[in-house]
Amino acid sequence: MEQLDLFSDEGQSIYLPYELMEYYPDFFSPEECNFLLNKFISDTPWEQRTLKIYNKEILTPRLTAWFGDPGTDYSFSGTKNNPLPWTEELLRIKERVEPIAGISFNSVLLNYYRDGNDSVAWHSDNEQVLGKRPVIASVSFGQPRKFDVRNKSDHSRKYSLTLGNGSFLLMKGDLQQNWEHRIPKSTKPMQPRVNLTFRLITLE
């Protein structure tokens, strides 16, 4: 499948650095997307985490679930999570992205964005258990959402693209070390979106 570097849609960066990101639109068919979106929304045991900001606890503006091999515990939103067992659908998707990623993933984080109010703030997936230069495969189903990337030391260096329904974004290289990313809130009406980020947790 052809990897896309150029974007013509309004609001998208003209060029993505190949050493940091590869974007594959329409990686999954519309029929697959419709089935998987509804399957994940209805069958996943979603949880809403709490974050502590300035000594105040707030609910994260999205729902999450963590799946993976036994022992792939992962901490996010200030909480340690034990993995749920793989589902048939997750394993099929994992098998689709691994040949392009060149890595065998052992875990996946699911995020459910219910509408335009749901989001994820600027962050990097740079936890020690992911290694120094983690490879992360991000797959999206449902509502296309804006994805912003900026350099940690120079915010004028930035990229933006829309992660479409059925798209696959491969994050790699020094992206998590030197850059951060987000899914911003939207004032426009937004339908549900489910995003999967496959990861390799280092097991002790």
mmCIF file of C-alpha atoms in Angstrom:
data_model
loop_
_atom_site.group_PDB
_atom_site.id
_atom_site.type_symbol
_atom_site.label_atom_id
_atom_site.label_comp_id
_atom_site.label_asym_id
_atom_site.label_seq_id
_atom_site.Cartn_x
_atom_site.Cartn_y
_atom_site.Cartn_z
ATOM 1 C CA MET A 1 0.000 0.000 0.000
ATOM 2 C CA GLU A 2 1.301 3.430 -0.923
ATOM 3 C CA GLN A 3 2.535 5.651 1.874
ATOM 4 C CA LEU A 4 1.323 9.252 1.661
ATOM 5 C CA ASP A 5 3.571 12.260 2.277
ATOM 6 C CA LEU A 6 1.604 14.998 0.519
ATOM 7 C CA PHE A 7 -1.682 16.457 1.734
ATOM 8 C CA SER A 8 -4.086 18.603 -0.249
ATOM 9 C CA ASP A 9 -6.868 18.978 2.297
ATOM 10 C CA GLU A 10 -7.190 22.307 4.047
ATOM 11 C CA GLY A 11 -5.403 22.498 7.385
ATOM 12 C CA GLN A 12 -3.020 19.622 6.695
ATOM 13 C CA SER A 13 0.745 19.889 6.461
ATOM 14 C CA ILE A 14 2.227 19.574 3.011
ATOM 15 C CA TYR A 15 5.027 17.299 4.175
ATOM 16 C CA LEU A 16 5.486 14.788 6.968
ATOM 17 C CA PRO A 17 9.048 13.751 7.861
ATOM 18 C CA TYR A 18 9.316 10.103 6.837
ATOM 19 C CA GLU A 19 11.845 9.396 9.584
ATOM 20 C CA LEU A 20 9.181 10.290 12.176
ATOM 21 C CA MET A 21 5.795 9.390 10.660
ATOM 22 C CA GLU A 22 4.183 7.411 7.845
ATOM 23 C CA TYR A 23 0.513 7.940 7.016
ATOM 24 C CA TYR A 24 -1.646 5.402 5.165
ATOM 25 C CA PRO A 25 -5.192 6.620 4.418
ATOM 26 C CA ASP A 26 -7.974 4.099 3.765
ATOM 27 C CA PHE A 27 -5.907 1.253 5.211
ATOM 28 C CA PHE A 28 -9.198 -0.442 6.092
ATOM 29 C CA SER A 29 -12.266 -0.638 3.864
ATOM 30 C CA PRO A 30 -15.451 1.328 4.717
ATOM 31 C CA GLU A 31 -17.197 -1.949 5.531
ATOM 32 C CA GLU A 32 -14.431 -2.979 7.927
ATOM 33 C CA CYS A 33 -14.454 0.455 9.541
ATOM 34 C CA ASN A 34 -18.193 0.438 10.144
ATOM 35 C CA PHE A 35 -18.123 -3.041 11.675
ATOM 36 C CA LEU A 36 -15.067 -2.425 13.879
ATOM 37 C CA LEU A 37 -16.226 0.984 15.119
ATOM 38 C CA ASN A 38 -19.576 -0.388 16.280
ATOM 39 C CA LYS A 39 -17.947 -3.527 17.691
ATOM 40 C CA PHE A 40 -15.428 -1.611 19.784
ATOM 41 C CA ILE A 41 -17.971 0.919 21.050
ATOM 42 C CA SER A 42 -20.458 -1.736 22.141
ATOM 43 C CA ASP A 43 -18.160 -4.499 23.419
ATOM 44 C CA THR A 44 -15.180 -2.724 25.016
ATOM 45 C CA PRO A 45 -15.239 -2.293 28.833
ATOM 46 C CA TRP A 46 -14.492 1.422 28.628
ATOM 47 C CA GLU A 47 -13.261 3.373 31.654
ATOM 48 C CA GLN A 48 -12.932 7.082 32.299
ATOM 49 C CA ARG A 49 -9.753 7.939 34.207
ATOM 50 C CA THR A 50 -9.096 10.801 36.572
ATOM 51 C CA LEU A 51 -6.163 13.198 36.254
ATOM 52 C CA LYS A 52 -4.667 15.258 39.040
ATOM 53 C CA ILE A 53 -3.851 18.786 37.886
ATOM 54 C CA TYR A 54 -2.781 21.420 40.381
ATOM 55 C CA ASN A 55 -4.029 19.211 43.230
ATOM 56 C CA LYS A 56 -7.436 18.955 41.593
ATOM 57 C CA GLU A 57 -8.841 15.727 40.176
ATOM 58 C CA ILE A 58 -10.583 15.942 36.806
ATOM 59 C CA LEU A 59 -12.037 13.318 34.486
ATOM 60 C CA THR A 60 -10.088 12.614 31.304
ATOM 61 C CA PRO A 61 -12.076 13.848 28.281
ATOM 62 C CA ARG A 62 -12.279 10.404 26.604
ATOM 63 C CA LEU A 63 -12.753 6.748 27.506
ATOM 64 C CA THR A 64 -9.924 4.210 27.468
ATOM 65 C CA ALA A 65 -9.179 0.491 27.636
ATOM 66 C CA TRP A 66 -5.865 -1.417 27.750
ATOM 67 C CA PHE A 67 -5.322 -4.831 26.114
ATOM 68 C CA GLY A 68 -2.234 -6.983 25.720
ATOM 69 C CA ASP A 69 -0.119 -9.976 26.593
ATOM 70 C CA PRO A 70 0.078 -11.029 30.261
ATOM 71 C CA GLY A 71 2.531 -8.833 32.150
ATOM 72 C CA THR A 72 2.233 -5.788 29.882
ATOM 73 C CA ASP A 73 1.137 -3.473 32.665
ATOM 74 C CA TYR A 74 1.085 0.186 31.632
ATOM 75 C CA SER A 75 0.633 3.457 33.489
ATOM 76 C CA PHE A 76 -1.277 6.319 31.879
ATOM 77 C CA SER A 77 -3.474 9.081 33.279
ATOM 78 C CA GLY A 78 -1.726 8.483 36.589
ATOM 79 C CA THR A 79 -3.061 4.930 36.941
ATOM 80 C CA LYS A 80 -1.395 1.549 36.499
ATOM 81 C CA ASN A 81 -3.396 -0.702 34.193
ATOM 82 C CA ASN A 82 -3.389 -4.475 33.872
ATOM 83 C CA PRO A 83 -4.071 -5.673 30.315
ATOM 84 C CA LEU A 84 -7.345 -7.187 29.224
ATOM 85 C CA PRO A 85 -6.964 -10.303 27.023
ATOM 86 C CA TRP A 86 -6.721 -9.820 23.270
ATOM 87 C CA THR A 87 -9.917 -10.007 21.249
ATOM 88 C CA GLU A 88 -10.176 -11.591 17.820
ATOM 89 C CA GLU A 89 -10.665 -8.185 16.189
ATOM 90 C CA LEU A 90 -7.626 -6.645 17.904
ATOM 91 C CA LEU A 91 -5.408 -9.547 16.882
ATOM 92 C CA ARG A 92 -6.537 -9.264 13.256
ATOM 93 C CA ILE A 93 -5.723 -5.554 13.182
ATOM 94 C CA LYS A 94 -2.373 -6.178 14.879
ATOM 95 C CA GLU A 95 -1.471 -8.695 12.179
ATOM 96 C CA ARG A 96 -2.331 -6.123 9.488
ATOM 97 C CA VAL A 97 -0.074 -3.347 10.816
ATOM 98 C CA GLU A 98 2.920 -5.368 12.011
ATOM 99 C CA PRO A 99 4.447 -6.071 8.553
ATOM 100 C CA ILE A 100 4.620 -2.329 7.820
ATOM 101 C CA ALA A 101 5.761 -1.424 11.333
ATOM 102 C CA GLY A 102 8.434 -4.113 11.246
ATOM 103 C CA ILE A 103 7.752 -4.999 14.863
ATOM 104 C CA SER A 104 5.613 -7.443 16.857
ATOM 105 C CA PHE A 105 3.397 -5.523 19.263
ATOM 106 C CA ASN A 106 2.363 -6.950 22.634
ATOM 107 C CA SER A 107 -0.213 -4.374 23.755
ATOM 108 C CA VAL A 108 -2.705 -1.773 22.566
ATOM 109 C CA LEU A 109 -4.403 1.284 24.064
ATOM 110 C CA LEU A 110 -7.946 2.024 22.906
ATOM 111 C CA ASN A 111 -9.300 5.569 23.105
ATOM 112 C CA TYR A 112 -12.973 6.389 22.570
ATOM 113 C CA TYR A 113 -13.721 9.985 21.538
ATOM 114 C CA ARG A 114 -17.472 10.315 21.935
ATOM 115 C CA ASP A 115 -17.828 13.783 20.367
ATOM 116 C CA GLY A 116 -15.905 16.992 19.731
ATOM 117 C CA ASN A 117 -15.559 17.671 23.463
ATOM 118 C CA ASP A 118 -13.373 14.595 23.880
ATOM 119 C CA SER A 119 -9.671 15.137 23.297
ATOM 120 C CA VAL A 120 -6.142 14.357 24.427
ATOM 121 C CA ALA A 121 -3.749 17.118 25.500
ATOM 122 C CA TRP A 122 -0.175 17.643 24.342
ATOM 123 C CA HIS A 123 1.943 14.652 25.377
ATOM 124 C CA SER A 124 4.615 12.183 24.310
ATOM 125 C CA ASP A 125 4.468 8.416 24.630
ATOM 126 C CA ASN A 126 7.935 8.274 26.136
ATOM 127 C CA GLU A 127 7.478 6.056 29.177
ATOM 128 C CA GLN A 128 10.540 3.982 30.053
ATOM 129 C CA VAL A 129 8.753 0.677 29.353
ATOM 130 C CA LEU A 130 8.379 1.706 25.679
ATOM 131 C CA GLY A 131 12.122 2.116 25.107
ATOM 132 C CA LYS A 132 14.089 5.093 23.782
ATOM 133 C CA ARG A 133 12.731 5.150 20.206
ATOM 134 C CA PRO A 134 9.350 3.431 20.350
ATOM 135 C CA VAL A 135 7.450 2.383 17.244
ATOM 136 C CA ILE A 136 3.697 2.945 17.690
ATOM 137 C CA ALA A 137 0.987 2.007 15.197
ATOM 138 C CA SER A 138 -2.089 4.243 15.390
ATOM 139 C CA VAL A 139 -5.309 3.084 13.701
ATOM 140 C CA SER A 140 -8.490 5.187 13.590
ATOM 141 C CA PHE A 141 -12.135 4.298 13.002
ATOM 142 C CA GLY A 142 -15.048 6.708 12.748
ATOM 143 C CA GLN A 143 -15.012 10.486 12.813
ATOM 144 C CA PRO A 144 -11.903 12.028 11.212
ATOM 145 C CA ARG A 145 -10.058 14.122 13.801
ATOM 146 C CA LYS A 146 -7.242 16.633 13.631
ATOM 147 C CA PHE A 147 -3.837 15.381 14.828
ATOM 148 C CA ASP A 148 -1.236 18.004 15.777
ATOM 149 C CA VAL A 149 2.498 17.466 16.276
ATOM 150 C CA ARG A 150 4.994 20.041 17.564
ATOM 151 C CA ASN A 151 8.663 20.078 18.500
ATOM 152 C CA LYS A 152 9.212 20.191 22.257
ATOM 153 C CA SER A 153 11.937 22.839 22.169
ATOM 154 C CA ASP A 154 10.641 24.876 19.220
ATOM 155 C CA HIS A 155 6.853 25.078 18.948
ATOM 156 C CA SER A 156 7.108 26.839 15.587
ATOM 157 C CA ARG A 157 8.157 23.490 14.141
ATOM 158 C CA LYS A 158 4.846 21.703 13.815
ATOM 159 C CA TYR A 159 2.725 19.464 11.620
ATOM 160 C CA SER A 160 -0.989 18.818 11.377
ATOM 161 C CA LEU A 161 -3.077 16.244 9.569
ATOM 162 C CA THR A 162 -6.529 14.721 9.722
ATOM 163 C CA LEU A 163 -6.608 11.083 10.787
ATOM 164 C CA GLY A 164 -9.341 9.694 8.580
ATOM 165 C CA ASN A 165 -11.696 6.769 9.008
ATOM 166 C CA GLY A 166 -9.720 3.549 8.476
ATOM 167 C CA SER A 167 -6.347 5.303 8.445
ATOM 168 C CA PHE A 168 -3.041 4.011 9.795
ATOM 169 C CA LEU A 169 -0.353 6.341 11.188
ATOM 170 C CA LEU A 170 3.033 4.865 12.046
ATOM 171 C CA MET A 171 4.992 6.874 14.628
ATOM 172 C CA LYS A 172 8.685 6.073 14.898
ATOM 173 C CA GLY A 173 12.246 7.368 15.217
ATOM 174 C CA ASP A 174 12.787 10.251 17.641
ATOM 175 C CA LEU A 175 9.158 11.397 17.529
ATOM 176 C CA GLN A 176 8.393 10.550 21.162
ATOM 177 C CA GLN A 177 11.709 11.927 22.427
ATOM 178 C CA ASN A 178 11.708 15.295 20.695
ATOM 179 C CA TRP A 179 8.087 15.920 19.716
ATOM 180 C CA GLU A 180 4.643 15.884 21.311
ATOM 181 C CA HIS A 181 1.191 15.370 19.860
ATOM 182 C CA ARG A 182 -2.490 15.925 20.631
ATOM 183 C CA ILE A 183 -6.073 15.497 19.452
ATOM 184 C CA PRO A 184 -7.643 18.922 20.120
ATOM 185 C CA LYS A 185 -11.253 19.591 21.040
ATOM 186 C CA SER A 186 -13.530 20.717 18.226
ATOM 187 C CA THR A 187 -16.355 23.252 18.202
ATOM 188 C CA LYS A 188 -17.824 21.487 15.163
ATOM 189 C CA PRO A 189 -20.294 18.617 15.649
ATOM 190 C CA MET A 190 -18.335 15.367 15.826
ATOM 191 C CA GLN A 191 -19.430 11.749 15.611
ATOM 192 C CA PRO A 192 -17.775 8.950 17.653
ATOM 193 C CA ARG A 193 -14.190 7.876 16.949
ATOM 194 C CA VAL A 194 -12.175 4.943 18.272
ATOM 195 C CA ASN A 195 -8.378 5.041 18.042
ATOM 196 C CA LEU A 196 -6.017 2.123 18.667
ATOM 197 C CA THR A 197 -2.304 2.607 19.416
ATOM 198 C CA PHE A 198 -0.325 -0.629 19.290
ATOM 199 C CA ARG A 199 2.821 -0.656 21.422
ATOM 200 C CA LEU A 200 5.709 -2.896 22.492
ATOM 201 C CA ILE A 201 6.072 -2.956 26.268
ATOM 202 C CA THR A 202 9.477 -4.066 27.534
ATOM 203 C CA LEU A 203 8.930 -7.050 29.806
ATOM 204 C CA GLU A 204 11.318 -7.586 32.711
#
